[in-house]
Amino acid sequence: MDIFGTILAPFKWLVSAIMLGFHDGLSFIGLPPENGWTWTLSIIGLVLVIRAALIPVFVKQIKAQRGMQLLQPDLKKMQAKYKGKTDQLSRQAMAQEQMALYKKHGTNPFSACLPMLIQMPFFFALFQVLSGITQARQSGIGIGALSHDQVVQFDESSIFGAPLSASLLHGGGLPGSDQTIVWVLSIVMILAMTASQFITQKQIMAKNMSEEAMASPFMRQQKMMLYILPLVFGVGGINFPIGVLIYWTTTNLWTMGQQFFVIRRMPTPGSPAARALAERRAAKGLPSHSLLGGKKDADVAAEVAAVEVKAQQRIQPQRKNRKKK
C-alpha cells in the first residue's frame, strides 16, 4: 500500500462504516438491502453526518470570509502606504499592521478554506471505496468496513438502471447494464453538482459582499474561482462513480442551504443582504443590531491604532559622546 493509501485507510474504514450503519438501519425498517436506493440513502446519510460534524468549522469559515471581505479596503490602504518601501523596518511595520488588521476582523487567510480541507480526506476515501468496489468483488475481498458479500451487494445495486459504482468515463458495474443510462445519469449529476456549487458562490458575491469588498483585488480572485472551481469539478466528474456524484451533489446542496441561512440571518455589514435584514427588522418594528459581533468597534480601532503607532516608530541613531581633547 502506498503512503496516500495508508493515510486514507482509516478514513475509508470510517466512511464505509457510517454508510453501512445507515444501510443496516434502513434495511431494518423494511427497505430492500440489495436495492440501489437503499445504498443511495446511505450515501446521503454519510453526507448528513459529516456536514453536521463540520457545522462549528463552517461557522468559523463564515466569520473568516466575512472578515477577509471587510478588511480589503484597509488592506488596500496599507499596501498603498508602504508602496515602494523595501527597507527592513518598513516591511516589519507592514507585517505588524497586517496582523493587527487580521486581529481586528477576527480572521486569517487560511481559515476560510478549513471546511474544504477537512472534508477532502473523506471525499477521497469515499472515491476510493466506491471506485474500488468492482475490483474488490473480482478479487474476493472486502473494502473498508464492507465485507465481500456487502461489496457484491453494492456492486449489483443500481438506480434507474445505472450501477452506483459506474462512471461516465469508465462505465463498469452490472454486466449487461445500459451504458446510455449511465452516461445520462452521470451527466445530469455532474450538471447538478457544478450548478449547485456555482449558485452557492454566486449568491455570496451578489448578496453578501459590501461595495468596498466588491471593488477589491480579492473580489477579482473570487470571480475567477466562481467559474474555475465548478469547471474543475465538472471535468473531474467524468471520472467519479455515480455514488460519489450523489455524495458531492448532496454536500453542495447542504452548503447552499447553509449559505442561504447565513446570508439571510447573519449577513456581512454593508452588503445588500445586511440592508435587506435591516429593512425587515424595521418593518417589524425591531431595533437594528450590530452585525459585527465581538469587541466594540471603538475598542478595536484603538487597539489597531496603538499597533500602527508602535509599528511606525523608528529607532533614531544616537550620537556617541566624543571625548574632549
mmCIF file of N, CA and C in Angstrom, residues 234-293:
data_model
loop_
_atom_site.group_PDB
_atom_site.id
_atom_site.type_symbol
_atom_site.label_atom_id
_atom_site.label_comp_id
_atom_site.label_asym_id
_atom_site.label_seq_id
_atom_site.Cartn_x
_atom_site.Cartn_y
_atom_site.Cartn_z
ATOM 1 N N GLY A 234 -16.476 19.799 -12.653
ATOM 2 C CA GLY A 234 -17.232 19.266 -13.779
ATOM 3 C C GLY A 234 -16.391 18.352 -14.652
ATOM 4 N N VAL A 235 -15.156 18.782 -14.935
ATOM 5 C CA VAL A 235 -14.258 17.948 -15.736
ATOM 6 C C VAL A 235 -13.871 16.690 -14.952
ATOM 7 N N GLY A 236 -13.571 16.858 -13.651
ATOM 8 C CA GLY A 236 -13.222 15.695 -12.834
ATOM 9 C C GLY A 236 -14.380 14.744 -12.643
ATOM 10 N N GLY A 237 -15.620 15.269 -12.773
ATOM 11 C CA GLY A 237 -16.794 14.434 -12.552
ATOM 12 C C GLY A 237 -16.962 13.298 -13.529
ATOM 13 N N ILE A 238 -16.336 13.393 -14.706
ATOM 14 C CA ILE A 238 -16.465 12.304 -15.680
ATOM 15 C C ILE A 238 -15.791 11.030 -15.184
ATOM 16 N N ASN A 239 -14.921 11.175 -14.184
ATOM 17 C CA ASN A 239 -14.230 10.017 -13.629
ATOM 18 C C ASN A 239 -14.828 9.567 -12.301
ATOM 19 N N PHE A 240 -15.817 10.323 -11.775
ATOM 20 C CA PHE A 240 -16.415 9.991 -10.489
ATOM 21 C C PHE A 240 -17.478 8.908 -10.657
ATOM 22 N N PRO A 241 -17.467 7.876 -9.796
ATOM 23 C CA PRO A 241 -18.602 6.941 -9.770
ATOM 24 C C PRO A 241 -19.894 7.684 -9.423
ATOM 25 N N ILE A 242 -21.007 7.132 -9.855
ATOM 26 C CA ILE A 242 -22.292 7.771 -9.612
ATOM 27 C C ILE A 242 -22.520 7.984 -8.114
ATOM 28 N N GLY A 243 -22.071 7.038 -7.291
ATOM 29 C CA GLY A 243 -22.205 7.196 -5.841
ATOM 30 C C GLY A 243 -21.464 8.415 -5.327
ATOM 31 N N VAL A 244 -20.278 8.707 -5.887
ATOM 32 C CA VAL A 244 -19.514 9.888 -5.481
ATOM 33 C C VAL A 244 -20.220 11.156 -5.957
ATOM 34 N N LEU A 245 -20.794 11.114 -7.151
ATOM 35 C CA LEU A 245 -21.547 12.269 -7.655
ATOM 36 C C LEU A 245 -22.746 12.566 -6.755
ATOM 37 N N ILE A 246 -23.399 11.513 -6.270
ATOM 38 C CA ILE A 246 -24.512 11.698 -5.331
ATOM 39 C C ILE A 246 -24.005 12.372 -4.056
ATOM 40 N N TYR A 247 -22.862 11.900 -3.546
ATOM 41 C CA TYR A 247 -22.278 12.481 -2.335
ATOM 42 C C TYR A 247 -21.977 13.960 -2.540
ATOM 43 N N TRP A 248 -21.277 14.307 -3.621
ATOM 44 C CA TRP A 248 -20.820 15.683 -3.803
ATOM 45 C C TRP A 248 -21.975 16.617 -4.114
ATOM 46 N N THR A 249 -22.977 16.153 -4.865
ATOM 47 C CA THR A 249 -24.155 16.981 -5.131
ATOM 48 C C THR A 249 -24.921 17.248 -3.843
ATOM 49 N N THR A 250 -25.061 16.227 -3.013
ATOM 50 C CA THR A 250 -25.773 16.393 -1.744
ATOM 51 C C THR A 250 -25.048 17.368 -0.827
ATOM 52 N N THR A 251 -23.732 17.270 -0.749
ATOM 53 C CA THR A 251 -22.976 18.174 0.128
ATOM 54 C C THR A 251 -23.013 19.606 -0.399
ATOM 55 N N ASN A 252 -23.054 19.774 -1.744
ATOM 56 C CA ASN A 252 -23.199 21.122 -2.312
ATOM 57 C C ASN A 252 -24.558 21.718 -1.986
ATOM 58 N N LEU A 253 -25.605 20.897 -2.030
ATOM 59 C CA LEU A 253 -26.948 21.375 -1.686
ATOM 60 C C LEU A 253 -27.011 21.769 -0.208
ATOM 61 N N TRP A 254 -26.331 20.994 0.645
ATOM 62 C CA TRP A 254 -26.251 21.341 2.074
ATOM 63 C C TRP A 254 -25.576 22.706 2.233
ATOM 64 N N THR A 255 -24.442 22.888 1.537
ATOM 65 C CA THR A 255 -23.709 24.152 1.619
ATOM 66 C C THR A 255 -24.563 25.306 1.129
ATOM 67 N N MET A 256 -25.296 25.094 0.044
ATOM 68 C CA MET A 256 -26.154 26.151 -0.497
ATOM 69 C C MET A 256 -27.222 26.551 0.516
ATOM 70 N N GLY A 257 -27.817 25.567 1.190
ATOM 71 C CA GLY A 257 -28.809 25.871 2.213
ATOM 72 C C GLY A 257 -28.204 26.614 3.392
ATOM 73 N N GLN A 258 -27.004 26.195 3.819
ATOM 74 C CA GLN A 258 -26.326 26.892 4.912
ATOM 75 C C GLN A 258 -26.031 28.345 4.549
ATOM 76 N N GLN A 259 -25.531 28.547 3.331
ATOM 77 C CA GLN A 259 -25.214 29.898 2.895
ATOM 78 C C GLN A 259 -26.465 30.767 2.834
ATOM 79 N N PHE A 260 -27.558 30.200 2.367
ATOM 80 C CA PHE A 260 -28.809 30.962 2.302
ATOM 81 C C PHE A 260 -29.236 31.405 3.701
ATOM 82 N N PHE A 261 -29.110 30.507 4.689
ATOM 83 C CA PHE A 261 -29.473 30.837 6.065
ATOM 84 C C PHE A 261 -28.566 31.939 6.606
ATOM 85 N N VAL A 262 -27.237 31.792 6.372
ATOM 86 C CA VAL A 262 -26.281 32.768 6.906
ATOM 87 C C VAL A 262 -26.487 34.129 6.258
ATOM 88 N N ILE A 263 -26.669 34.151 4.939
ATOM 89 C CA ILE A 263 -26.846 35.420 4.239
ATOM 90 C C ILE A 263 -28.115 36.131 4.709
ATOM 91 N N ARG A 264 -29.159 35.364 4.983
ATOM 92 C CA ARG A 264 -30.428 35.967 5.409
ATOM 93 C C ARG A 264 -30.392 36.417 6.867
ATOM 94 N N ARG A 265 -29.768 35.624 7.741
ATOM 95 C CA ARG A 265 -29.825 35.894 9.175
ATOM 96 C C ARG A 265 -28.581 36.586 9.719
ATOM 97 N N MET A 266 -27.406 36.356 9.111
ATOM 98 C CA MET A 266 -26.156 36.933 9.622
ATOM 99 C C MET A 266 -25.326 37.479 8.467
ATOM 100 N N PRO A 267 -25.835 38.479 7.752
ATOM 101 C CA PRO A 267 -25.135 38.982 6.565
ATOM 102 C C PRO A 267 -23.905 39.811 6.912
ATOM 103 N N THR A 268 -23.065 40.023 5.907
ATOM 104 C CA THR A 268 -21.899 40.873 6.067
ATOM 105 C C THR A 268 -22.326 42.333 6.165
ATOM 106 N N PRO A 269 -21.808 43.087 7.156
ATOM 107 C CA PRO A 269 -22.170 44.509 7.268
ATOM 108 C C PRO A 269 -21.866 45.260 5.978
ATOM 109 N N GLY A 270 -22.809 46.121 5.565
ATOM 110 C CA GLY A 270 -22.628 46.917 4.360
ATOM 111 C C GLY A 270 -23.042 46.230 3.080
ATOM 112 N N SER A 271 -23.447 44.962 3.168
ATOM 113 C CA SER A 271 -23.841 44.198 1.981
ATOM 114 C C SER A 271 -25.320 44.400 1.689
ATOM 115 N N PRO A 272 -25.771 44.075 0.461
ATOM 116 C CA PRO A 272 -27.213 44.154 0.170
ATOM 117 C C PRO A 272 -28.044 43.295 1.121
ATOM 118 N N ALA A 273 -27.524 42.142 1.520
ATOM 119 C CA ALA A 273 -28.262 41.281 2.446
ATOM 120 C C ALA A 273 -28.414 41.949 3.813
ATOM 121 N N ALA A 274 -27.391 42.702 4.253
ATOM 122 C CA ALA A 274 -27.476 43.409 5.533
ATOM 123 C C ALA A 274 -28.538 44.503 5.475
ATOM 124 N N ARG A 275 -28.597 45.212 4.347
ATOM 125 C CA ARG A 275 -29.629 46.245 4.191
ATOM 126 C C ARG A 275 -31.022 45.623 4.164
ATOM 127 N N ALA A 276 -31.135 44.473 3.493
ATOM 128 C CA ALA A 276 -32.430 43.786 3.446
ATOM 129 C C ALA A 276 -32.852 43.334 4.843
ATOM 130 N N LEU A 277 -31.884 42.853 5.645
ATOM 131 C CA LEU A 277 -32.199 42.446 7.012
ATOM 132 C C LEU A 277 -32.648 43.637 7.842
ATOM 133 N N ALA A 278 -31.966 44.774 7.679
ATOM 134 C CA ALA A 278 -32.347 45.981 8.423
ATOM 135 C C ALA A 278 -33.759 46.420 8.042
ATOM 136 N N GLU A 279 -34.079 46.320 6.763
ATOM 137 C CA GLU A 279 -35.428 46.692 6.313
ATOM 138 C C GLU A 279 -36.485 45.752 6.894
ATOM 139 N N ARG A 280 -36.186 44.471 6.950
ATOM 140 C CA ARG A 280 -37.151 43.521 7.525
ATOM 141 C C ARG A 280 -37.363 43.781 9.005
ATOM 142 N N ARG A 281 -36.270 44.086 9.720
ATOM 143 C CA ARG A 281 -36.398 44.367 11.151
ATOM 144 C C ARG A 281 -37.156 45.675 11.374
ATOM 145 N N ALA A 282 -36.920 46.678 10.519
ATOM 146 C CA ALA A 282 -37.620 47.942 10.655
ATOM 147 C C ALA A 282 -39.114 47.773 10.375
ATOM 148 N N ALA A 283 -39.424 46.927 9.382
ATOM 149 C CA ALA A 283 -40.829 46.691 9.053
ATOM 150 C C ALA A 283 -41.569 46.017 10.204
ATOM 151 N N LYS A 284 -40.843 45.227 11.002
ATOM 152 C CA LYS A 284 -41.445 44.548 12.145
ATOM 153 C C LYS A 284 -41.372 45.385 13.423
ATOM 154 N N GLY A 285 -40.780 46.586 13.301
ATOM 155 C CA GLY A 285 -40.662 47.447 14.475
ATOM 156 C C GLY A 285 -39.560 47.035 15.418
ATOM 157 N N LEU A 286 -38.590 46.240 14.925
ATOM 158 C CA LEU A 286 -37.484 45.780 15.766
ATOM 159 C C LEU A 286 -36.300 46.717 15.625
ATOM 160 N N PRO A 287 -35.515 46.902 16.680
ATOM 161 C CA PRO A 287 -34.332 47.770 16.584
ATOM 162 C C PRO A 287 -33.242 47.090 15.769
ATOM 163 N N SER A 288 -32.434 47.918 15.126
ATOM 164 C CA SER A 288 -31.284 47.369 14.405
ATOM 165 C C SER A 288 -30.259 46.896 15.416
ATOM 166 N N HIS A 289 -29.432 45.937 14.991
ATOM 167 C CA HIS A 289 -28.418 45.406 15.897
ATOM 168 C C HIS A 289 -27.100 45.276 15.158
ATOM 169 N N SER A 290 -26.024 45.239 15.929
ATOM 170 C CA SER A 290 -24.687 45.147 15.339
ATOM 171 C C SER A 290 -24.484 43.790 14.692
ATOM 172 N N LEU A 291 -23.945 43.810 13.482
ATOM 173 C CA LEU A 291 -23.667 42.564 12.768
ATOM 174 C C LEU A 291 -22.214 42.154 12.903
ATOM 175 N N LEU A 292 -21.427 42.988 13.545
ATOM 176 C CA LEU A 292 -20.012 42.671 13.626
ATOM 177 C C LEU A 292 -19.714 41.682 14.721
ATOM 178 N N GLY A 293 -20.326 41.839 15.878
ATOM 179 C CA GLY A 293 -20.073 40.941 16.998
ATOM 180 C C GLY A 293 -18.700 41.161 17.583
#
